[in-house]
Coordinates of C-alpha atoms and ligand atoms in Angstrom, one line a residue:
M1 CA -0.7 0.3 0.0
M2 CA 1.2 3.5 -0.1
N3 CA 1.3 6.4 2.2
E4 CA -1.3 8.3 0.8
E5 CA -3.8 5.7 0.9
L6 CA -2.8 4.5 4.3
S7 CA -3.4 7.9 5.5
V8 CA -6.3 7.6 3.8
S9 CA -7.7 4.7 5.3
A10 CA -6.9 5.9 8.6
A11 CA -8.9 9.1 7.9
M12 CA -12.1 6.3 6.9
E13 CA -11.5 5.0 9.7
E14 CA -11.7 8.8 12.0
A15 CA -14.6 8.9 10.0
R16 CA -16.7 6.6 10.5
Q17 CA -16.2 6.8 14.2
A18 CA -17.6 10.7 14.0
C19 CA -20.7 9.6 11.8
L20 CA -20.5 5.9 14.4
A21 CA -21.5 8.7 17.3
L22 CA -24.2 11.0 15.8
S23 CA -25.9 8.5 13.8
G24 CA -25.6 6.9 18.4
K25 CA -27.4 10.3 18.8
K26 CA -30.0 10.0 16.9
G27 CA -30.7 6.8 17.0
R28 CA -31.0 6.3 13.6
K29 CA -27.9 5.5 10.0
L30 CA -27.1 9.2 9.0
R31 CA -28.0 9.7 5.5
S32 CA -26.0 11.0 2.4
C33 CA -27.2 12.8 -1.4
V34 CA -24.8 13.7 -2.9
V35 CA -25.8 15.7 -6.6
T36 CA -23.3 15.9 -9.7
F37 CA -24.1 19.1 -11.6
G38 CA -21.0 17.7 -14.1
C39 CA -19.5 15.4 -17.2
Q40 CA -18.4 12.0 -16.7
M41 CA -15.8 12.9 -15.1
N42 CA -17.4 15.5 -12.3
A43 CA -19.9 11.7 -12.3
R44 CA -17.8 9.3 -11.6
D45 CA -16.3 10.8 -8.8
S46 CA -19.5 11.3 -7.6
E47 CA -19.0 7.6 -7.3
K48 CA -16.4 7.8 -6.3
L49 CA -17.2 10.4 -3.2
R50 CA -20.9 8.2 -2.5
G51 CA -18.0 4.5 -2.1
I52 CA -16.4 7.0 0.6
L53 CA -20.0 8.5 2.5
E54 CA -21.1 4.9 2.3
E55 CA -18.0 3.0 3.4
A56 CA -18.4 5.6 6.4
G57 CA -22.1 4.8 7.5
F58 CA -23.8 6.6 5.4
E59 CA -27.2 5.2 3.5
D60 CA -27.7 7.0 0.0
T61 CA -31.0 9.0 -0.9
E62 CA -32.0 11.1 -2.8
S63 CA -33.7 13.8 -1.4
E64 CA -31.5 16.8 -0.3
E65 CA -34.8 17.2 2.9
E66 CA -33.7 12.8 4.1
A67 CA -30.3 14.4 3.8
D68 CA -28.1 15.5 7.4
F69 CA -25.3 15.4 4.8
V70 CA -25.8 17.7 1.0
L71 CA -22.5 17.0 -0.6
Y72 CA -22.7 18.8 -4.7
N73 CA -20.3 18.0 -6.8
T74 CA -19.7 21.7 -8.5
C75 CA -18.9 22.0 -12.9
T76 CA -18.3 24.9 -14.0
V77 CA -17.4 24.7 -17.9
R78 CA -19.6 27.2 -18.6
E79 CA -22.1 30.2 -17.2
N80 CA -25.0 28.0 -16.4
A81 CA -23.5 25.8 -14.4
D82 CA -22.0 27.4 -11.8
Q83 CA -25.5 30.1 -11.4
H84 CA -27.8 26.2 -11.3
V85 CA -25.2 25.6 -8.2
Y86 CA -26.5 29.2 -6.7
G87 CA -29.9 28.9 -7.1
R88 CA -30.1 25.5 -5.5
L89 CA -27.5 27.1 -2.7
G90 CA -30.9 29.4 -2.2
I91 CA -32.9 26.3 -1.6
L92 CA -30.5 24.7 0.8
T93 CA -30.2 27.4 3.3
G94 CA -34.6 26.8 3.4
L95 CA -33.8 23.8 4.0
K96 CA -31.1 25.0 7.1
K97 CA -33.3 26.7 8.9
K98 CA -36.3 23.7 8.9
N99 CA -32.9 21.1 9.8
P100 CA -30.3 22.6 11.9
D101 CA -28.6 19.7 12.4
L102 CA -27.8 19.5 8.0
I103 CA -24.1 19.6 6.8
V104 CA -23.6 21.2 3.0
G105 CA -21.0 20.6 1.3
L106 CA -19.4 22.1 -1.5
C107 CA -16.5 20.2 -3.9
G108 CA -16.2 19.3 -7.7
C109 CA -14.3 21.6 -10.2
M110 CA -16.1 25.7 -9.6
M111 CA -14.0 25.0 -5.6
Q112 CA -11.4 25.4 -7.8
E113 CA -12.0 29.4 -9.1
E114 CA -10.8 31.2 -6.3
H115 CA -13.5 34.0 -7.4
V116 CA -16.5 31.0 -6.0
V117 CA -14.7 30.5 -2.8
A118 CA -15.1 34.0 -1.6
K119 CA -17.5 35.0 -3.7
I120 CA -19.7 31.5 -0.7
R121 CA -17.4 32.3 2.5
K122 CA -19.2 35.8 2.5
S123 CA -23.0 35.9 1.2
Y124 CA -23.6 31.9 1.3
P125 CA -23.3 30.6 5.8
V126 CA -25.1 27.5 4.4
V127 CA -22.0 26.5 3.6
D128 CA -20.6 24.3 5.5
L129 CA -17.1 21.9 3.9
I130 CA -15.7 23.1 0.3
F131 CA -13.0 21.2 -1.5
G132 CA -11.5 20.5 -4.7
T133 CA -11.0 18.3 -7.7
H134 CA -7.5 18.0 -6.7
N135 CA -7.5 16.4 -2.9
L136 CA -10.9 14.4 -3.7
F137 CA -9.5 11.6 -2.1
T138 CA -9.3 14.1 2.4
F139 CA -12.8 13.6 1.8
P140 CA -12.5 11.0 4.3
E141 CA -10.4 13.7 6.7
L142 CA -12.9 16.6 5.9
L143 CA -15.2 14.6 6.6
A144 CA -14.9 13.6 9.9
R145 CA -13.3 16.9 10.9
I146 CA -17.1 18.1 10.5
L147 CA -18.7 15.5 11.8
R148 CA -17.0 16.2 15.5
E149 CA -16.0 19.6 15.0
R150 CA -19.2 21.9 13.1
K151 CA -17.1 24.2 12.2
R152 CA -16.9 25.3 8.8
V153 CA -14.0 23.3 6.8
I154 CA -12.0 24.8 3.8
E155 CA -9.0 22.2 1.9
L156 CA -8.4 23.6 -1.8
W157 CA -5.0 22.6 -3.8
E158 CA -3.7 24.8 -6.1
G159 CA -3.0 21.4 -8.1
T160 CA -1.6 18.2 -7.9
D161 CA 0.8 15.4 -9.7
R162 CA -0.2 12.6 -8.0
I163 CA -3.1 10.0 -8.8
V164 CA -4.5 8.4 -5.2
E165 CA -6.0 4.8 -6.1
H166 CA -8.0 2.4 -4.3
L167 CA -11.0 4.7 -3.8
P168 CA -13.8 2.9 -2.0
V169 CA -16.8 3.6 -5.0
K170 CA -19.9 3.2 -5.5
R171 CA -21.7 3.2 -9.6
K172 CA -25.1 4.0 -10.1
Y173 CA -25.7 1.0 -12.4
A174 CA -24.6 -2.5 -11.6
F175 CA -23.7 -3.3 -15.4
K176 CA -22.3 -0.4 -17.0
S177 CA -18.9 1.9 -14.8
G178 CA -16.4 4.8 -16.2
V179 CA -13.3 4.5 -15.7
N180 CA -10.5 7.0 -15.1
I181 CA -7.5 6.8 -17.6
M182 CA -6.4 10.1 -17.1
F183 CA -7.1 13.4 -15.0
G184 CA -6.2 17.2 -16.0
C185 CA -6.5 18.7 -19.8
N186 CA -2.9 19.7 -20.9
N187 CA -4.8 21.5 -24.8
F188 CA -5.9 25.4 -23.0
C189 CA -8.6 25.6 -25.4
S190 CA -8.9 29.4 -25.1
Y191 CA -12.9 29.0 -24.4
C192 CA -12.5 26.7 -21.6
I193 CA -12.1 26.5 -18.3
V194 CA -10.9 22.8 -17.3
P195 CA -7.6 23.0 -18.0
Y196 CA -7.7 25.3 -14.8
V197 CA -9.2 23.8 -12.7
R198 CA -8.5 19.8 -13.2
G199 CA -4.9 21.0 -13.5
R200 CA -1.9 19.4 -15.6
E201 CA -2.4 16.0 -18.0
R202 CA -2.2 13.3 -15.7
S203 CA -2.0 9.4 -17.3
R204 CA -3.1 6.2 -14.1
D205 CA -0.8 3.4 -14.9
A206 CA -2.0 0.6 -17.9
E207 CA -1.9 -1.9 -15.2
E208 CA -4.0 -0.4 -12.3
I209 CA -6.4 0.6 -15.2
L210 CA -6.5 -3.4 -16.2
N211 CA -6.6 -4.6 -13.3
E212 CA -9.6 -2.7 -12.8
I213 CA -11.5 -3.2 -15.2
R214 CA -11.2 -6.9 -14.5
S215 CA -12.4 -6.6 -11.2
L216 CA -15.3 -4.4 -12.7
A217 CA -15.4 -7.6 -14.9
S218 CA -16.3 -10.1 -11.9
D219 CA -18.5 -8.0 -10.1
G220 CA -20.8 -7.8 -13.0
V221 CA -19.7 -4.7 -14.7
R222 CA -20.7 -6.0 -19.0
E223 CA -19.9 -2.1 -20.1
V224 CA -17.2 0.6 -19.7
M225 CA -16.7 4.2 -21.0
L226 CA -12.6 5.1 -20.4
L227 CA -13.4 7.9 -19.6
G228 CA -10.6 11.3 -20.1
Q229 CA -10.5 15.0 -21.6
N230 CA -8.8 13.8 -24.2
V231 CA -8.6 9.7 -24.0
N232 CA -6.2 10.2 -27.9
S233 CA -3.2 11.3 -25.4
Y234 CA -3.3 9.0 -22.7
G235 CA 0.5 8.1 -21.9
R236 CA 2.0 10.7 -23.1
T237 CA 2.5 11.9 -19.8
I238 CA 4.2 8.4 -17.8
E239 CA 7.6 7.6 -20.2
G240 CA 7.9 4.1 -21.2
S241 CA 3.7 3.7 -21.3
I242 CA 2.0 2.8 -24.0
T243 CA -0.3 4.6 -25.9
F244 CA -4.2 4.5 -26.1
P245 CA -4.6 2.6 -28.6
E246 CA -2.6 0.5 -26.8
L247 CA -4.8 0.0 -23.9
L248 CA -8.1 -0.6 -26.1
E249 CA -6.7 -3.4 -27.3
K250 CA -5.9 -4.5 -24.0
V251 CA -9.2 -3.6 -22.4
S252 CA -11.4 -4.9 -25.1
G253 CA -9.4 -8.3 -24.3
I254 CA -9.9 -8.5 -20.9
D255 CA -13.6 -11.5 -19.8
G256 CA -17.0 -10.8 -19.3
I257 CA -16.8 -6.9 -21.3
E258 CA -18.4 -7.0 -24.2
R259 CA -18.8 -3.0 -24.5
I260 CA -16.1 -0.7 -24.4
R261 CA -17.0 2.8 -24.3
F262 CA -14.8 6.1 -24.6
M263 CA -14.6 10.1 -24.2
T264 CA -13.8 12.0 -25.0
S265 CA -11.4 12.0 -28.7
H266 CA -9.6 15.2 -29.5
P267 CA -10.2 15.7 -33.1
K268 CA -5.9 16.2 -33.2
D269 CA -4.1 13.1 -31.6
L270 CA -6.9 11.1 -33.3
S271 CA -4.5 8.3 -35.1
D272 CA -5.5 5.6 -38.2
D273 CA -4.0 3.0 -35.5
L274 CA -6.4 3.8 -33.3
I275 CA -9.5 3.4 -35.8
E276 CA -7.8 0.1 -37.3
V277 CA -8.4 -0.8 -33.2
I278 CA -11.7 0.0 -33.5
A279 CA -12.3 -2.1 -36.6
R280 CA -10.9 -4.9 -36.0
H281 CA -12.8 -5.5 -31.7
E282 CA -16.3 -5.5 -32.1
N283 CA -16.7 -6.0 -28.2
I284 CA -15.3 -1.3 -28.9
C285 CA -18.7 0.7 -29.4
R286 CA -18.8 1.9 -33.3
H287 CA -19.6 5.0 -31.9
V288 CA -17.3 8.1 -31.8
H289 CA -17.8 11.3 -29.9
L290 CA -15.5 13.8 -31.6
P291 CA -15.9 18.1 -30.2
V292 CA -15.8 19.7 -33.7
Q293 CA -16.3 23.1 -32.1
S294 CA -16.6 25.1 -35.3
G295 CA -16.7 24.8 -38.9
S296 CA -14.2 27.7 -39.6
S297 CA -10.7 26.5 -40.5
R298 CA -10.4 30.9 -39.2
I299 CA -12.2 30.2 -35.5
L300 CA -10.9 27.0 -34.8
E301 CA -6.9 28.5 -35.4
K302 CA -8.3 30.8 -32.4
M303 CA -9.7 27.9 -30.6
N304 CA -6.6 27.1 -30.0
R305 CA -8.2 23.3 -31.8
H306 CA -4.9 22.9 -34.1
Y307 CA -6.9 21.1 -36.5
T308 CA -9.2 22.1 -40.1
A309 CA -12.5 21.8 -40.3
E310 CA -10.4 20.4 -44.4
Q311 CA -8.9 17.7 -41.5
Y312 CA -12.0 17.5 -39.4
L313 CA -13.8 16.4 -42.2
A314 CA -10.7 14.3 -44.1
L315 CA -10.8 12.4 -39.8
T316 CA -14.4 11.7 -40.4
Q317 CA -14.0 10.4 -43.8
R318 CA -11.2 7.9 -42.7
I319 CA -13.5 7.1 -39.7
R320 CA -16.7 6.6 -41.9
D321 CA -14.3 4.4 -44.0
A322 CA -12.8 2.0 -41.7
V323 CA -15.6 1.8 -39.6
P324 CA -19.1 1.5 -41.8
D325 CA -21.7 1.5 -38.8
V326 CA -20.4 4.2 -36.5
S327 CA -22.6 6.4 -35.6
L328 CA -20.4 9.9 -34.9
T329 CA -21.6 13.4 -32.5
T330 CA -20.2 16.7 -31.9
D331 CA -20.4 19.1 -29.7
I332 CA -20.6 22.9 -30.8
I333 CA -20.5 26.1 -29.4
V334 CA -22.0 29.2 -31.8
G335 CA -20.9 32.7 -30.3
F336 CA -17.1 32.9 -30.5
P337 CA -15.5 35.9 -29.9
G338 CA -15.2 37.0 -33.8
E339 CA -17.3 34.5 -35.2
T340 CA -18.9 35.8 -38.4
E341 CA -22.1 35.2 -39.4
E342 CA -19.7 33.7 -42.3
D343 CA -17.9 31.2 -40.4
F344 CA -21.2 30.0 -38.7
E345 CA -21.9 29.2 -42.5
E346 CA -19.2 27.2 -42.5
T347 CA -20.4 26.1 -38.9
L348 CA -23.4 24.4 -41.1
S349 CA -22.2 23.4 -43.7
L350 CA -20.1 21.1 -42.1
I351 CA -22.7 19.6 -39.9
R352 CA -24.6 18.8 -43.3
K353 CA -21.4 17.2 -44.2
V354 CA -20.2 14.6 -41.8
K355 CA -24.0 13.9 -40.1
F356 CA -23.8 13.2 -36.8
D357 CA -25.7 11.2 -35.2
S358 CA -26.3 13.3 -32.6
A359 CA -24.4 16.7 -31.6
F360 CA -24.7 18.9 -28.4
T361 CA -25.0 22.4 -29.0
F362 CA -24.0 25.6 -26.9
L363 CA -24.0 29.2 -27.0
Y364 CA -20.5 30.5 -25.7
S365 CA -20.4 31.2 -22.2
K366 CA -17.5 33.6 -21.5
R367 CA -15.2 31.6 -18.6
S368 CA -13.0 34.4 -16.4
G369 CA -9.6 33.6 -16.2
T370 CA -9.6 31.9 -20.0
P371 CA -8.1 34.6 -22.7
A372 CA -11.1 34.9 -25.2
A373 CA -12.9 36.0 -22.4
K374 CA -10.6 39.1 -22.3
W375 CA -10.7 39.5 -26.1
E376 CA -12.8 42.5 -27.1
D377 CA -15.6 41.3 -30.3
Q378 CA -17.3 39.3 -28.4
V379 CA -20.7 38.6 -30.4
P380 CA -23.7 40.4 -29.3
E381 CA -26.1 38.0 -27.0
Q382 CA -29.9 37.9 -29.6
E383 CA -27.1 37.6 -32.7
A384 CA -25.3 34.7 -31.1
H385 CA -29.0 33.5 -30.1
R386 CA -30.3 33.5 -33.0
R387 CA -27.2 31.3 -35.4
F388 CA -28.0 29.0 -31.9
D389 CA -31.2 28.6 -33.3
R390 CA -30.7 27.8 -36.3
L391 CA -28.0 25.5 -35.6
L392 CA -29.6 23.6 -33.6
E393 CA -32.4 22.9 -36.7
T394 CA -29.5 21.8 -38.8
V395 CA -28.8 19.6 -36.3
S396 CA -31.8 17.8 -36.0
E397 CA -32.5 17.9 -39.1
T398 CA -29.7 16.1 -40.3
A399 CA -29.4 13.3 -37.4
K400 CA -33.0 12.2 -37.8
E401 CA -31.7 11.5 -41.1
A402 CA -28.3 9.5 -40.3
C403 CA -30.2 8.6 -37.0
A404 CA -32.8 6.8 -39.3
R405 CA -30.5 4.5 -41.3
F406 CA -30.8 1.4 -39.2
E407 CA -34.5 1.2 -40.1
G408 CA -36.1 -2.1 -39.5
R409 CA -32.2 -3.6 -38.1
V410 CA -32.3 -5.6 -35.6
M411 CA -29.0 -5.0 -33.4
D412 CA -28.2 -5.5 -29.9
V413 CA -29.5 -3.4 -27.1
L414 CA -27.8 -3.6 -23.9
V415 CA -30.6 -2.7 -21.9
E416 CA -30.6 0.4 -19.5
E417 CA -33.4 1.3 -17.1
E418 CA -37.6 0.4 -16.5
N419 CA -39.0 3.5 -19.1
K420 CA -41.2 5.9 -16.9
E421 CA -44.6 3.9 -19.6
P422 CA -44.8 0.9 -17.8
G423 CA -44.1 -2.7 -19.6
F424 CA -40.8 -1.2 -21.1
V425 CA -37.2 -0.7 -21.3
S426 CA -34.6 1.5 -22.4
G427 CA -31.6 0.6 -23.6
R428 CA -29.0 1.6 -26.2
I429 CA -27.2 0.3 -29.3
S430 CA -23.1 -0.1 -29.6
Q431 CA -23.9 3.1 -31.7
N432 CA -24.7 4.8 -28.4
I433 CA -28.6 5.2 -29.6
T434 CA -31.0 5.2 -26.9
V435 CA -34.0 2.5 -28.1
H436 CA -37.5 1.8 -26.0
F437 CA -38.9 -1.3 -26.3
P438 CA -41.8 -3.5 -24.3
G439 CA -39.7 -5.1 -21.3
D440 CA -40.2 -6.7 -18.6
T441 CA -37.0 -4.6 -16.1
G442 CA -35.3 -8.7 -15.2
L443 CA -33.9 -7.4 -18.3
I444 CA -31.6 -4.7 -17.0
G445 CA -28.2 -5.1 -18.3
K446 CA -28.9 -7.6 -20.7
I447 CA -28.0 -8.0 -24.6
V448 CA -30.6 -8.3 -26.6
P449 CA -31.4 -8.4 -30.0
V450 CA -33.9 -5.4 -30.7
R451 CA -35.7 -5.2 -34.2
L452 CA -35.4 -1.1 -34.6
N453 CA -39.3 -0.6 -36.1
V454 CA -39.6 3.1 -36.4
C455 CA -37.3 5.7 -35.8
K456 CA -37.5 9.7 -34.1
G457 CA -35.8 11.6 -34.1
F458 CA -32.6 10.8 -31.9
Y459 CA -34.0 7.4 -30.5
Y460 CA -36.1 4.2 -31.2
F461 CA -39.1 2.3 -30.5
G462 CA -38.1 -1.3 -31.1
E463 CA -39.0 -5.0 -30.5
M464 CA -37.6 -7.7 -29.3
V465 CA -37.0 -10.4 -31.7
R466 CA -36.7 -14.3 -29.8
Ligands
SAH501 N1 -12.8 17.9 -23.4 C1 -13.4 17.6 -23.9 C2 -14.5 19.3 -23.5 C3 -14.5 18.8 -22.5 S1 -16.1 20.5 -21.7 C4 -12.6 18.1 -25.4 O1 -11.9 18.4 -26.2 O2 -14.2 18.0 -26.7 C5 -17.5 20.0 -23.5 C6 -17.6 20.6 -24.3 O3 -19.0 22.0 -23.7 C7 -16.9 21.3 -25.1 O4 -16.6 20.0 -26.3 C8 -17.4 22.3 -25.7 O5 -17.9 22.6 -27.1 C9 -18.1 23.0 -24.2 N2 -17.9 23.9 -23.8 C10 -16.5 24.2 -23.3 N3 -15.9 25.6 -22.2 C11 -17.6 26.1 -23.3 C12 -17.6 27.4 -23.3 N4 -16.8 28.4 -22.3 N5 -18.6 27.9 -23.5 C13 -19.3 27.6 -24.6 N6 -19.3 25.9 -24.0 C14 -18.2 25.4 -24.0
SF4_502 FE1 -11.1 21.6 -22.5 FE2 -9.9 21.9 -25.2 FE3 -9.1 20.1 -22.9 FE4 -11.2 19.8 -23.6 S1 -9.9 19.5 -25.0 S2 -11.7 19.9 -22.3 S3 -12.2 21.6 -25.0 S4 -8.8 22.5 -23.1
F3S503 FE1 -17.6 20.3 -16.0 FE2 -15.5 19.8 -14.6 FE3 -16.6 18.2 -16.2 S1 -15.8 22.6 -15.8 S2 -17.7 19.2 -17.6 S3 -17.8 19.0 -14.4 S4 -13.7 18.4 -15.7

C-alpha cells in the first residue's frame, strides 16, 4: 500500500467513528445526498464520494430534504452551470432553517476558482465544507472534521501531480461503469476553463486501469467507458507507457467486458492506429464522440484546436471508411468571439457534410481566466441566440436522417432502465442510440436483440426478437 492509501484508510476510520457517534445520538443511520452537476468525469468522482460516504456509515438518499449531509459536486464549464449551483444553495438555506443539523458541502470544478470560493465564504453561510478536484481523496479526513467540530472546513489545493488509487466506489449502475484513464488537460483551448480547474494532464498506470476493469468485470460489469478530457493523448505523460490504441486493445481482451466506450476524443490526436483497433474489435462500440466546436478553420485557430475544418472532414471520412456502421457525435459552440455570419455558415455546412447522429450545442460562455474572455470582439447576445436556434434546426434535421439509417434492422441492445411508460424498458445499441421497447425489468443489464421499428429523431421504438 502507498503512503497516501494508508493515510486515507486511517482517515476513513476516523470518519466512521464520527459518523457512528452522531448516528448513535440520532438513533438512526445518517443519510447523505450527493448531487452531480458536471460531465462523466464529475459523475465518476461522485461515485467515489458516495463510496467514501458509504464506508463511513452513511445511507445514500436522492432527497435533499431527507439528508443529514448534502454534497454538491459542481461544474463550471459554462456560466449557467454556476448559476444553477447558486440557485440550489438558496433552496438549501431554506432547508437548513427547518433542519439546523444539516451539513452542506461543495466540491468539484467550481471550487477551484478563487472568485467563487470568495463569494461563498462571504454570502453563503449555509455552506459548511469546501474542497476541490485536486484533493478529493482527502474527503474522509475533512468529513471526520466537519462531523466532529461543526466548524466551517475549507481545504483547497492549487494543483497536484498525484493519482490516488483504490478509493472506495459506489456505482450508479450494476452493469456499466466509467473508468478514469487520465486526469486533467494540457490543451488550453482558448474558451475553456477545464485545464485551470482540473490541472495538468496525468495518465493512470495501465496495469492499475486493467486491474480495475478486470475486477469490475468479475463484479458483473459488461460495459466500461474509458474517461479522459483527451483520451487520445493517454500515456504521453508517463515514460515507457503505452498509447491509447494499445490500451484499448488490451481492455478489449478482458473476459466479460462486452462493450467498451471512450470519451472524449480530441480530433488533433485521433490516430489511424486507433481507427484500426476500433475496426478490428467487435466489443469496441461503433461510436466516436468527436467534438468539432466550429466548422470555420479561422475560428478553430482562434480556439487553439490545432486542426482545420478540412482535416476534421478527412478524419471523419477515414473513420467511416474503416468502420462503416459508426455513429459520429460532436460538440459545437456558437457565438465564439469574432465568429462572423460566414464562419457560422461554415459550421452549418460541416454539419450537413458529416451527418452527425447527434450534437451537443452550446452558446459560447465567457469564463474568466481564459484567453478568449479578454477578447473584445464578443458576439452580441441576440445574434448568438439567433445562430443557436438555426444551429439546432440544422442539427435535428441531419441527425434525424442519420439515425434513421438503422430502421428495420435487428441490433443488440444493452438494457439500462425501466421506461416511464409502464411495460417498456430502454437501452442502447453499440452506436449509443437509445431504443425503447416492450419488456420487463428482468432484462436490465442484459444484451438482447431488438428490431428497430420506428426512428423518432434521436431514438427508436423497437421490439425484442427471440
Ligand atoms: N475535453 C473535451 C470537452 C470537455 S468540455 C474536448 O476537448 O472535446 C465539453 C464541451 O463543453 C466542449 O466540447 C465544448 O463544446 C463545451 N464548452 C467548453 N467550454 C465552453 C465555453 N466557455 N462556452 C461554451 N461551451 C463550452
Ligand atoms: Fe477544454 Fe480543450 Fe481540454 Fe477539452 S481539450 S477540456 S475543450 S481545454
Ligand atoms: Fe464541468 Fe469540470 Fe467536467 S468543469 S464539464 S465537471 S471537468
